[in-house]
Every structure is written in C-alpha cells, then in structure tokens.
Short mmCIF file of C-alpha atoms and ligand atoms in Angstrom, two decimals:
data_model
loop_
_atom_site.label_atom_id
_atom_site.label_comp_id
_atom_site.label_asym_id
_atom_site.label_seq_id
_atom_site.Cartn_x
_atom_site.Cartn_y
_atom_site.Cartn_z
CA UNK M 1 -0.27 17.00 -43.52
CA UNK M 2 -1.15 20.48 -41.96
CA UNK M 3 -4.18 20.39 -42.44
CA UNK M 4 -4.59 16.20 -41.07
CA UNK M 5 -2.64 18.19 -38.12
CA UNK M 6 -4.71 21.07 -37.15
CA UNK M 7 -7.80 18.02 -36.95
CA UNK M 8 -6.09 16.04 -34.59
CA UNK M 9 -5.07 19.17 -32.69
CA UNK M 10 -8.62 20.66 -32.70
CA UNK M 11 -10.28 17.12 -31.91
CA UNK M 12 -7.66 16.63 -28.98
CA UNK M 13 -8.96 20.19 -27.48
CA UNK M 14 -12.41 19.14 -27.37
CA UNK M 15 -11.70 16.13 -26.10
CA UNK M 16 -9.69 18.44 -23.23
CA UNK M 17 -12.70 20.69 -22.90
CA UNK M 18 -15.06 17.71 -22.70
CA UNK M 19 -13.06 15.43 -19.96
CA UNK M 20 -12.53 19.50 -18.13
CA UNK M 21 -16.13 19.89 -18.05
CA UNK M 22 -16.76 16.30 -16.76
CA UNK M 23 -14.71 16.85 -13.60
CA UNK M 24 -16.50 20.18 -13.01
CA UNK M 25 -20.03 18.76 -12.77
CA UNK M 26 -18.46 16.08 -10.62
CA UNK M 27 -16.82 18.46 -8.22
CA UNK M 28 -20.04 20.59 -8.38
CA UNK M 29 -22.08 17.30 -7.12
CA UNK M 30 -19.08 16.84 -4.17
CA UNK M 31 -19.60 20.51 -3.36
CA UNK M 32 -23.50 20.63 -3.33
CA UNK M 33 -23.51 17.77 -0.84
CA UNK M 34 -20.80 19.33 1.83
CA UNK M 35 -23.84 22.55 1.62
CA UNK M 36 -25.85 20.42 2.90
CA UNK M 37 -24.40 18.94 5.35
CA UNK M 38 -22.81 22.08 6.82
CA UNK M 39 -26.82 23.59 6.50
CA UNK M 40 -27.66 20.93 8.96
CA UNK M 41 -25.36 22.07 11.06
CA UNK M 42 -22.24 19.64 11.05
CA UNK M 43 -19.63 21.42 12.26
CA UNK M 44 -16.73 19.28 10.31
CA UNK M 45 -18.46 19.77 6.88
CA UNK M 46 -18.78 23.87 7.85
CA UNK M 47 -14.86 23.92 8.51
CA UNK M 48 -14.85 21.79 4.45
CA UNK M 49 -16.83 24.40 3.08
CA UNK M 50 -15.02 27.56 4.64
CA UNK M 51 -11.62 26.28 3.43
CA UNK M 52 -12.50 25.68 0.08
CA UNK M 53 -14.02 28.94 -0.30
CA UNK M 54 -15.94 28.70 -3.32
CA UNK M 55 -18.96 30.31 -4.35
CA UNK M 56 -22.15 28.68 -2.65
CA UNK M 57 -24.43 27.31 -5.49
CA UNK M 58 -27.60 27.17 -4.59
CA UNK M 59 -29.23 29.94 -2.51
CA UNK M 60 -32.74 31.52 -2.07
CA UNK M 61 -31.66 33.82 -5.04
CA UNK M 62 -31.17 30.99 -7.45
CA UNK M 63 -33.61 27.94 -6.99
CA UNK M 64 -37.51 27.99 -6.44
CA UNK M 65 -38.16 26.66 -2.84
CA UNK M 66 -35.22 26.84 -1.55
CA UNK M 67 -35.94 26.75 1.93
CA UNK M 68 -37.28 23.32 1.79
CA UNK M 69 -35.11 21.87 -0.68
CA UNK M 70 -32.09 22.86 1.61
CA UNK M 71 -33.70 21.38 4.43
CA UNK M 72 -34.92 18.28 2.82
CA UNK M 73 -31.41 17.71 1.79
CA UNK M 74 -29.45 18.34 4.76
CA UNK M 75 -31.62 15.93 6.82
CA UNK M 76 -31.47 13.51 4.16
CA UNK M 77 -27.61 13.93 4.03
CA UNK M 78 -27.06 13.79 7.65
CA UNK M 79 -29.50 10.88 8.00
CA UNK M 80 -26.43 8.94 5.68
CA UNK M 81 -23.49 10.44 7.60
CA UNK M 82 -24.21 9.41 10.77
CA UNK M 83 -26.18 5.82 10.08
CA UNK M 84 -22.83 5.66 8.84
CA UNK M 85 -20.57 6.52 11.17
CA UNK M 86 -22.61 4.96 13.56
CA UNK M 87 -22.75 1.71 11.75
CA UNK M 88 -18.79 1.24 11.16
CA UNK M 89 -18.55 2.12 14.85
CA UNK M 90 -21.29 -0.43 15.87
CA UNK M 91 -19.73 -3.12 14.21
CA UNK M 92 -16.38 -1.63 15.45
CA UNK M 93 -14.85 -1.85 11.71
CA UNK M 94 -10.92 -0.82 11.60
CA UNK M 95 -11.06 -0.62 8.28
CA UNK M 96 -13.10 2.19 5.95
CA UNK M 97 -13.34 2.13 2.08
CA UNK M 98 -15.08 5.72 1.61
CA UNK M 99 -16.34 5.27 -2.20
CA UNK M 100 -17.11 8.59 -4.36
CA UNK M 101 -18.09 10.22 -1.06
CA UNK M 102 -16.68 13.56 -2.39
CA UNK M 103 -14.86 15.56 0.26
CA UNK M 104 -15.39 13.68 3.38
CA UNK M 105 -16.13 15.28 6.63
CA UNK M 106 -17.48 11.19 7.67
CA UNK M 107 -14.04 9.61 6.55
CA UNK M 108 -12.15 12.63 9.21
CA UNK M 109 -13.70 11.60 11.85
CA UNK M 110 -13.26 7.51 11.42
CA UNK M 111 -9.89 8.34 10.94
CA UNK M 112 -10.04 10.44 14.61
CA UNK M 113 -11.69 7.47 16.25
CA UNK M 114 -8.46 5.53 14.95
CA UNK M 115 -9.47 3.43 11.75
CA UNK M 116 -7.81 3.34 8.61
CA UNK M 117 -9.79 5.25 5.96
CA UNK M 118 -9.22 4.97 2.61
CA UNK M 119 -11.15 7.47 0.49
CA UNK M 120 -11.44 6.76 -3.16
CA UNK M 121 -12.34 9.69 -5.56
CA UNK M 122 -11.57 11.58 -8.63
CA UNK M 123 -8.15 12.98 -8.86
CA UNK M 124 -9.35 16.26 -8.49
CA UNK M 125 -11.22 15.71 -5.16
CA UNK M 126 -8.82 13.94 -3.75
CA UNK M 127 -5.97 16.78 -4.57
CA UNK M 128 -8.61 19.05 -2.63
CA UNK M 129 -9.55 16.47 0.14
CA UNK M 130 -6.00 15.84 1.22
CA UNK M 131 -5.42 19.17 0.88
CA UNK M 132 -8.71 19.98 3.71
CA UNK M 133 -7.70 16.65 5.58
CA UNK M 134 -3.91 18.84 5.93
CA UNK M 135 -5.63 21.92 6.89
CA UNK M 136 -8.23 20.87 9.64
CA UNK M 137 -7.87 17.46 10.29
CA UNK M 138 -6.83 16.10 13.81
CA UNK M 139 -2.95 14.73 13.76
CA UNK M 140 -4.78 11.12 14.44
CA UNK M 141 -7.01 11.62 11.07
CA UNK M 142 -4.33 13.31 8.97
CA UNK M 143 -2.57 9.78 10.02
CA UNK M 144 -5.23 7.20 9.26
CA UNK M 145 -7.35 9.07 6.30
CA UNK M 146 -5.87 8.86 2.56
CA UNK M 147 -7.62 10.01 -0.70
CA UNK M 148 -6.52 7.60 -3.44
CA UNK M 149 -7.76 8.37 -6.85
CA UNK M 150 -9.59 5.44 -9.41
CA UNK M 151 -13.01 5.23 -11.28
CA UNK M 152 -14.98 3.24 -9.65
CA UNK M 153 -15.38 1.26 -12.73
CA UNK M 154 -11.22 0.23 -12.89
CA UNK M 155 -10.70 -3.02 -11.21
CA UNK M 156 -6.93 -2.67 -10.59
CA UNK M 157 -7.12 0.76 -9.16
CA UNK M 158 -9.93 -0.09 -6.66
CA UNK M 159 -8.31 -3.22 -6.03
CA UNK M 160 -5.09 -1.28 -5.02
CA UNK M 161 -6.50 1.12 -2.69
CA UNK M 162 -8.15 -1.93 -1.06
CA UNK M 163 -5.22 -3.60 -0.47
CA UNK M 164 -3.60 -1.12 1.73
CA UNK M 165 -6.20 -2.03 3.93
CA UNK M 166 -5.46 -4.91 6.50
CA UNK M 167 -8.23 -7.11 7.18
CA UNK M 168 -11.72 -6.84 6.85
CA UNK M 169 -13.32 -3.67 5.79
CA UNK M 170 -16.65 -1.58 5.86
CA UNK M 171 -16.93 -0.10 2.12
CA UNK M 172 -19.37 2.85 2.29
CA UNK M 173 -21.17 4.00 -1.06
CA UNK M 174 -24.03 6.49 -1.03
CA UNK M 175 -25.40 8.79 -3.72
CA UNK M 176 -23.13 7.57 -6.70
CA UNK M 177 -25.33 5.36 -8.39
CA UNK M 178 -27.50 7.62 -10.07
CA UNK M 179 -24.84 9.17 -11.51
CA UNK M 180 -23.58 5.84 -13.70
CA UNK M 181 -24.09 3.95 -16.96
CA UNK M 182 -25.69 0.62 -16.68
CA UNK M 183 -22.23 -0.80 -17.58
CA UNK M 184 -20.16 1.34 -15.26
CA UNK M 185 -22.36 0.57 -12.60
CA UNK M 186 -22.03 -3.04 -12.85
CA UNK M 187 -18.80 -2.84 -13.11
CA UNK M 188 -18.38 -0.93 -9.91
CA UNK M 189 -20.39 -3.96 -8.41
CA UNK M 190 -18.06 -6.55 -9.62
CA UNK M 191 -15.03 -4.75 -8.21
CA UNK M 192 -17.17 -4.50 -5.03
CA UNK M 193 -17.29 -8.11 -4.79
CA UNK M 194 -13.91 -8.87 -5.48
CA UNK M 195 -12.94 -6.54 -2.79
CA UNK M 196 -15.06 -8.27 -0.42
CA UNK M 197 -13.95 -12.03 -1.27
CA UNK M 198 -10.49 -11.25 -0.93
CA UNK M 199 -10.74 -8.57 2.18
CA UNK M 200 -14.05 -9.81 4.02
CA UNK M 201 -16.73 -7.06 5.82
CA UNK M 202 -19.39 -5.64 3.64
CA UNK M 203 -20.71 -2.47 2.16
CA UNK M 204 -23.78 -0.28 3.24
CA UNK M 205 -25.56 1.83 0.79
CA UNK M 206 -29.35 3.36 0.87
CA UNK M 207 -28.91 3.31 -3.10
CA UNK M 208 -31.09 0.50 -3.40
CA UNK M 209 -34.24 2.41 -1.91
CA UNK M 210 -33.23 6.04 -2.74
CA UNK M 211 -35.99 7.15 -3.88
CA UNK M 212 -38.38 6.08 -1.93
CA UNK M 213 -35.84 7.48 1.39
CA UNK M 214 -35.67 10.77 0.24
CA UNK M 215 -39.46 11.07 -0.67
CA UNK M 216 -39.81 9.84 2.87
CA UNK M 217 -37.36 12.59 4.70
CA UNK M 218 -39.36 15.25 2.93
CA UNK M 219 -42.60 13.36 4.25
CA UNK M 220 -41.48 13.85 7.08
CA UNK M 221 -40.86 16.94 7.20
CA UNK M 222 -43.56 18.71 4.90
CA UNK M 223 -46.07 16.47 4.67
CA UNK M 224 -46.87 13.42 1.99
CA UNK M 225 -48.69 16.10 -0.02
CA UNK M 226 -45.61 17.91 -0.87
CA UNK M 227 -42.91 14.80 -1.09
CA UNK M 228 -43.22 13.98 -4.52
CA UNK M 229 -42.67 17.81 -5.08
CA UNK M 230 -39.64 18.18 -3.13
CA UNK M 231 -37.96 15.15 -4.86
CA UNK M 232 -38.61 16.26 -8.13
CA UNK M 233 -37.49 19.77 -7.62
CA UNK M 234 -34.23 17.71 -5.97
CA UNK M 235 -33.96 15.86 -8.84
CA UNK M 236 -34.07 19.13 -11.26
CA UNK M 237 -31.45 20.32 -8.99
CA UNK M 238 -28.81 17.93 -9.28
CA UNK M 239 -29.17 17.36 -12.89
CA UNK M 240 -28.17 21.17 -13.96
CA UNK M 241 -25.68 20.52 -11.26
CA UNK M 242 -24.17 17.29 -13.28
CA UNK M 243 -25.52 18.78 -16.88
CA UNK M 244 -27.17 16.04 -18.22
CA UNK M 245 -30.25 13.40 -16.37
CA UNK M 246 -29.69 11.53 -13.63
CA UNK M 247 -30.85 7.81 -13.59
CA UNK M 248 -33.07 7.76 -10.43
CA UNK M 249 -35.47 4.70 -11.73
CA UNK M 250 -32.40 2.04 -11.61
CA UNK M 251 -32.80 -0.92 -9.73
CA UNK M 252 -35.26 0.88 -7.02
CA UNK M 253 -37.69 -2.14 -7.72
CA UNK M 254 -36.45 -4.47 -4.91
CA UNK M 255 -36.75 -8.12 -5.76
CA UNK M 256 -34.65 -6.53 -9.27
CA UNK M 257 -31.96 -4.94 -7.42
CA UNK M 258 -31.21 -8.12 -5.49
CA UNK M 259 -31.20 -9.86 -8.64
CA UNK M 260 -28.63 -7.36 -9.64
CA UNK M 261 -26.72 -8.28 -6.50
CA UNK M 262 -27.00 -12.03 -7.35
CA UNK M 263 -26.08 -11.32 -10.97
CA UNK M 264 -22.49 -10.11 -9.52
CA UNK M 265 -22.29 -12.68 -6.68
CA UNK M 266 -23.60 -10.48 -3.76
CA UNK M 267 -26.19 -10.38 -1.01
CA UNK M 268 -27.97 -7.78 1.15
CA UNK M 269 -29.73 -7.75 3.94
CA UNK M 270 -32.13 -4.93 4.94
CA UNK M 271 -31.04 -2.92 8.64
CA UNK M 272 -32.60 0.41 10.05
CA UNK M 273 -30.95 3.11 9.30
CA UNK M 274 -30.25 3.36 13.62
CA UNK M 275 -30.41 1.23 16.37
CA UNK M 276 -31.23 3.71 18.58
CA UNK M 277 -32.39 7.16 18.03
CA UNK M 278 -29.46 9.49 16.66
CA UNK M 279 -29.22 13.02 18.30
CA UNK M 280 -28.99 15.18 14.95
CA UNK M 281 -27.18 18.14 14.72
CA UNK M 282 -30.62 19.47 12.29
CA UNK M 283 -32.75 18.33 15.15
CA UNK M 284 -31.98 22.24 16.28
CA UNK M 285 -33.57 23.65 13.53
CA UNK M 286 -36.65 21.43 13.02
CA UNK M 287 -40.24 21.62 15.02
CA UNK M 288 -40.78 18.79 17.78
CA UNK M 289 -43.33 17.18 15.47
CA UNK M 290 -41.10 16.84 12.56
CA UNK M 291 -38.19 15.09 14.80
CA UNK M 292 -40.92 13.35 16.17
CA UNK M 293 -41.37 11.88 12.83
CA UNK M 294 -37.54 11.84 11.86
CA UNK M 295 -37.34 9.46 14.79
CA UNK M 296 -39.45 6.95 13.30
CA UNK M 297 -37.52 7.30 10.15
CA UNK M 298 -34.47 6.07 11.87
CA UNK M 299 -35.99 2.49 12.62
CA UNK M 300 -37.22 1.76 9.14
CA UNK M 301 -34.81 -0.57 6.73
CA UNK M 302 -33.58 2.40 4.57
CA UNK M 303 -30.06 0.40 4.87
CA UNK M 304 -28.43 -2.53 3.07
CA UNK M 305 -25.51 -4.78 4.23
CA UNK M 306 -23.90 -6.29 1.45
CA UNK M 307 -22.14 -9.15 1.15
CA UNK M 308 -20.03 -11.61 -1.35
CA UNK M 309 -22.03 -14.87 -1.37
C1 SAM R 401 -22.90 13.30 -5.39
S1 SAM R 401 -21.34 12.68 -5.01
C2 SAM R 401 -21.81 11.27 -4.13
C3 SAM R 401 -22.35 11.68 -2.89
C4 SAM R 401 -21.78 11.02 -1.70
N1 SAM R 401 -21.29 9.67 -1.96
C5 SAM R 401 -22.84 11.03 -0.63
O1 SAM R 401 -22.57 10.48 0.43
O2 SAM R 401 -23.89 11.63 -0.81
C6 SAM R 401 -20.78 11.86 -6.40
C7 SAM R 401 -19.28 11.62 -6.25
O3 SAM R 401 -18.92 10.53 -7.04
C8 SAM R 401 -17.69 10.78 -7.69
N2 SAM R 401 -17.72 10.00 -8.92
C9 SAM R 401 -18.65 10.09 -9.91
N3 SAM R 401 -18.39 9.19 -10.90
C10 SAM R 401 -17.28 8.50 -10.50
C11 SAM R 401 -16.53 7.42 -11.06
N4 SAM R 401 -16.87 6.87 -12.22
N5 SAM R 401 -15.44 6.97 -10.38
C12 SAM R 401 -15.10 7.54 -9.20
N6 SAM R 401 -15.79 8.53 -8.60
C13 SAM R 401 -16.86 9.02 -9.24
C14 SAM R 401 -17.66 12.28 -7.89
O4 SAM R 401 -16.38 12.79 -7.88
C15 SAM R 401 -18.50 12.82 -6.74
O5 SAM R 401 -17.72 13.29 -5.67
#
C-alpha cells in the first residue's frame, strides 16, 4: 500500500511540475510580445513591462541578430495592435472579446474609449493583467476591462465570458494559433462560432496569412534577401521561448484555411490591415524608405473578418 502510495504521490508531482512548466512557457510567450511592443515605442505596453518587473529575455547578449529581430517584431506587433484598435473603433464595436492576447496594453485602451472588454487568458495572466489593469489603468478602463480565465478549447468557459457581453461583439485573436494542436485549434474555432451565432459581430485575425505577414514586415524593412532569415531566426526564438516547435505551416495555404472555416460553419473576408495610413509609434525609429514601404504594407489584405455563415 506504501509503496502503490509513494507512485501516485511521485506521478502527481510530475504531473505538478509538468502543468508548472506549461504556464511558464505560456507567460514567457505573453511577456516576449509586451518587449516588443514597448521596443516600438508604445507607451502603454512600456508602463506593462515596468510594473511587472521581470527580467527582459531577449537582449543583444543572448540572441544572434538581435537588432533586427527586435525590430522586425515590434513593427510586426504594432502593425496588429493598432489595425486592431483601429478596426473595433472603425466599426465602432462596444463590445471586445480579447482572446489569448496575453497582458493587454490594446484591451486598456478600448476599455478608455468606453467599450466593454473582456480579456480571456490563462489564470495566471489574468491574476497579473488585472493586477497591471489596477495599477495603471484609467478609472474608465479599470471599469470596462476584465480578465476572465478559460482555454480556449472549453466551450462553457468561453461561452461564459461571452455572455457578459451585451450585444454584438468584435472577438480579436492574433498569434495563438501556432501555438495549438490540430484538435485544440478546431475546437477553439467551434466555440468561435457559437459565440458569434448567438452574440453577432465577427473576429479579425492575421493567423490565416502569418507567415507570409511577418516575412513581409521584415521585407520591408531589410530587404527580401534577408526575410526568410529573419523569420526563421523568429521562429527559433519563440520555440525555446515555448520549449517545444511551433506549428507555423497550419492552414497558411488559403483556399485550405477557408475550408477550415467552412468545416466549422464560418466565413472570412480579406480587409487591409488600414484604411488609411496609421502614424506608428516605430515610425520614429525607422529610415523614411522603410516607412515608405511600411505604408504600403498597411493597404495589403493581411486581415480577415470572420463570420458565422
Ligand atoms: C504569444 S501569446 C499570443 C500573442 C497575442 N495574442 C498577440 O497579439 O500577439 C499566446 C497567448 O496565448 C495564451 N494561450 C496559449 N494557449 C492557450 C489556451 N489553450 N487557452 C487559452 N489561452 C492560451 C497564452 O497564455 C499566451 O498569453
């Protein structure tokens, strides 16, 4: 019996250890992203990263080209944010479902502008994002913004957060597909579409054409020569960050990934990223002709609006 005893005790620890480690690398990911943004110089995701203190990851010390990798991702990051923002206040949404956005600098400042924002994480980052939303949020977003914790894979719980939402709503997801198992991944899509039958609005998400966006934004900015470079040494990046390989190849293929959309009773439809051209806060530390060709980045279709059919 002791010894049947000291198994189940020794098999629970590593399970412990195991599910521990798992909401490390996810926190790491949530943390790498809030570097970039505060490298391009947003001044929300700076005041993030100063309150949370924690050591900065990736530096000049620590990763191979670090210079462009930073810069590659911080325009590619703020690119998202603010074709975001700028989308939910286009279409004047009152209603924001922030999914697996990590800490969320974006979801503050809908909440300022006076929309409900309902950010769904990982227990963990949402302890630490209401936690920064307390600290430096405006009394308008500490009133509209709440982190709600669910896997994006549990129907009920995504269902639930939804629901405190009244009427229709703008669900943004950007960056978390790579990160899930085939099955998880449709799962999150099913939920998506329940959400929108019973709620209305849509979701935007570049996840769809990742790939080929990022290799793009460092095209832009170094060259085509050196793209395929910086996304691989991206790529490198982010898997030591989550410990184990990233699925980058899923569903980038587009006539597939709108069969994936049909397969789970969605639609999309293909916007620019902008409809007109963004003033960036990176614009101040790039060369006039690499905004020049940030600006034409802006009008291409890098955006999908998806709907329940
Ligand atoms: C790299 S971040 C996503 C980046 C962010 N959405 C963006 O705009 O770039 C991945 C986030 O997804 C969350 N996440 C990963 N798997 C999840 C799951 N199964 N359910 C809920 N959240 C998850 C993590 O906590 C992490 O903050």
């Amino acid at each position: 019996m002791k010894k049947f005893l000291a198994v189940i005790m020794f098999a629970l620890m590593l399970t412990t250890t195991a599910r521990a480690a798992e909401f490390e690398m996810v926190e790491y990911s949530a943390q790498v992203k809030l570097q970039w943004l505060a490298a391009a110089g947003i001044p929300e995701a700076q005041k993030f990263l100063k309150l949370i203190n924690r050591p900065v990851f990736f530096n000049a010390g620590n990763l191979n080209d670090f210079e462009r990798i930073e810069k590659t991702n911080a325009l590619y990051q703020e690119l998202n944010y603010a074709a975001a923002i700028e989308y939910v206040r286009g279409k004047n949404y009152k209603n924001v479902f922030d999914l697996a956005c990590s800490l969320s600098p974006r979801a503050m400042i809908l909440g300022d502008d006076g929309r409900s924002v309902i950010v769904g994480e990982l227990q963990s980052v949402c302890l630490l994002g209401d936690w920064c939303l307390e600290e430096i949020g405006s009394k308008k977003a500490i009133k509209n913004v709440e982190y709600l914790s669910f896997w994006l894979q549990d129907k009920q719980g995504m269902m639930n957060a939804a629901d405190k939402l009244k009427g229709e709503v703008c669900i943004i997801e950007q960056g978390v597909m790579i990160y899930l198992t085939d099955d998880v991944r449709a799962q999150m899509y099913e939920n998506i579409r329940d959400v929108l039958k019973k709620h209305g609005g849509c979701m935007i998400t570049s996840d769809f054409c990742q790939k080929k966006y990022f290799t793009d934004v460092a095209a832009a900015l170094y060259g085509e020569g050196n793209s395929a470079t910086l996304y691989n040494e991206t790529k490198a990046m982010y898997e030591k960050v989550f410990g184990d390989k990233i699925s980058d190849e899923s569903l980038q293929d587009e006539q597939e990934a709108l069969e994936f959309l049909k397969t789970h009773g969605l639609v999309a439809r293909k916007v620019p990223l902008f409809t007109r051209t963004p003033a960036l806060n990176i614009f101040k530390k790039l060369t006039p002709e690499q905004i020049q060709k940030v600006n034409e980045l802006t009008t291409r279709n890098y955006l999908w609006v998806i709907t329940a059919l």
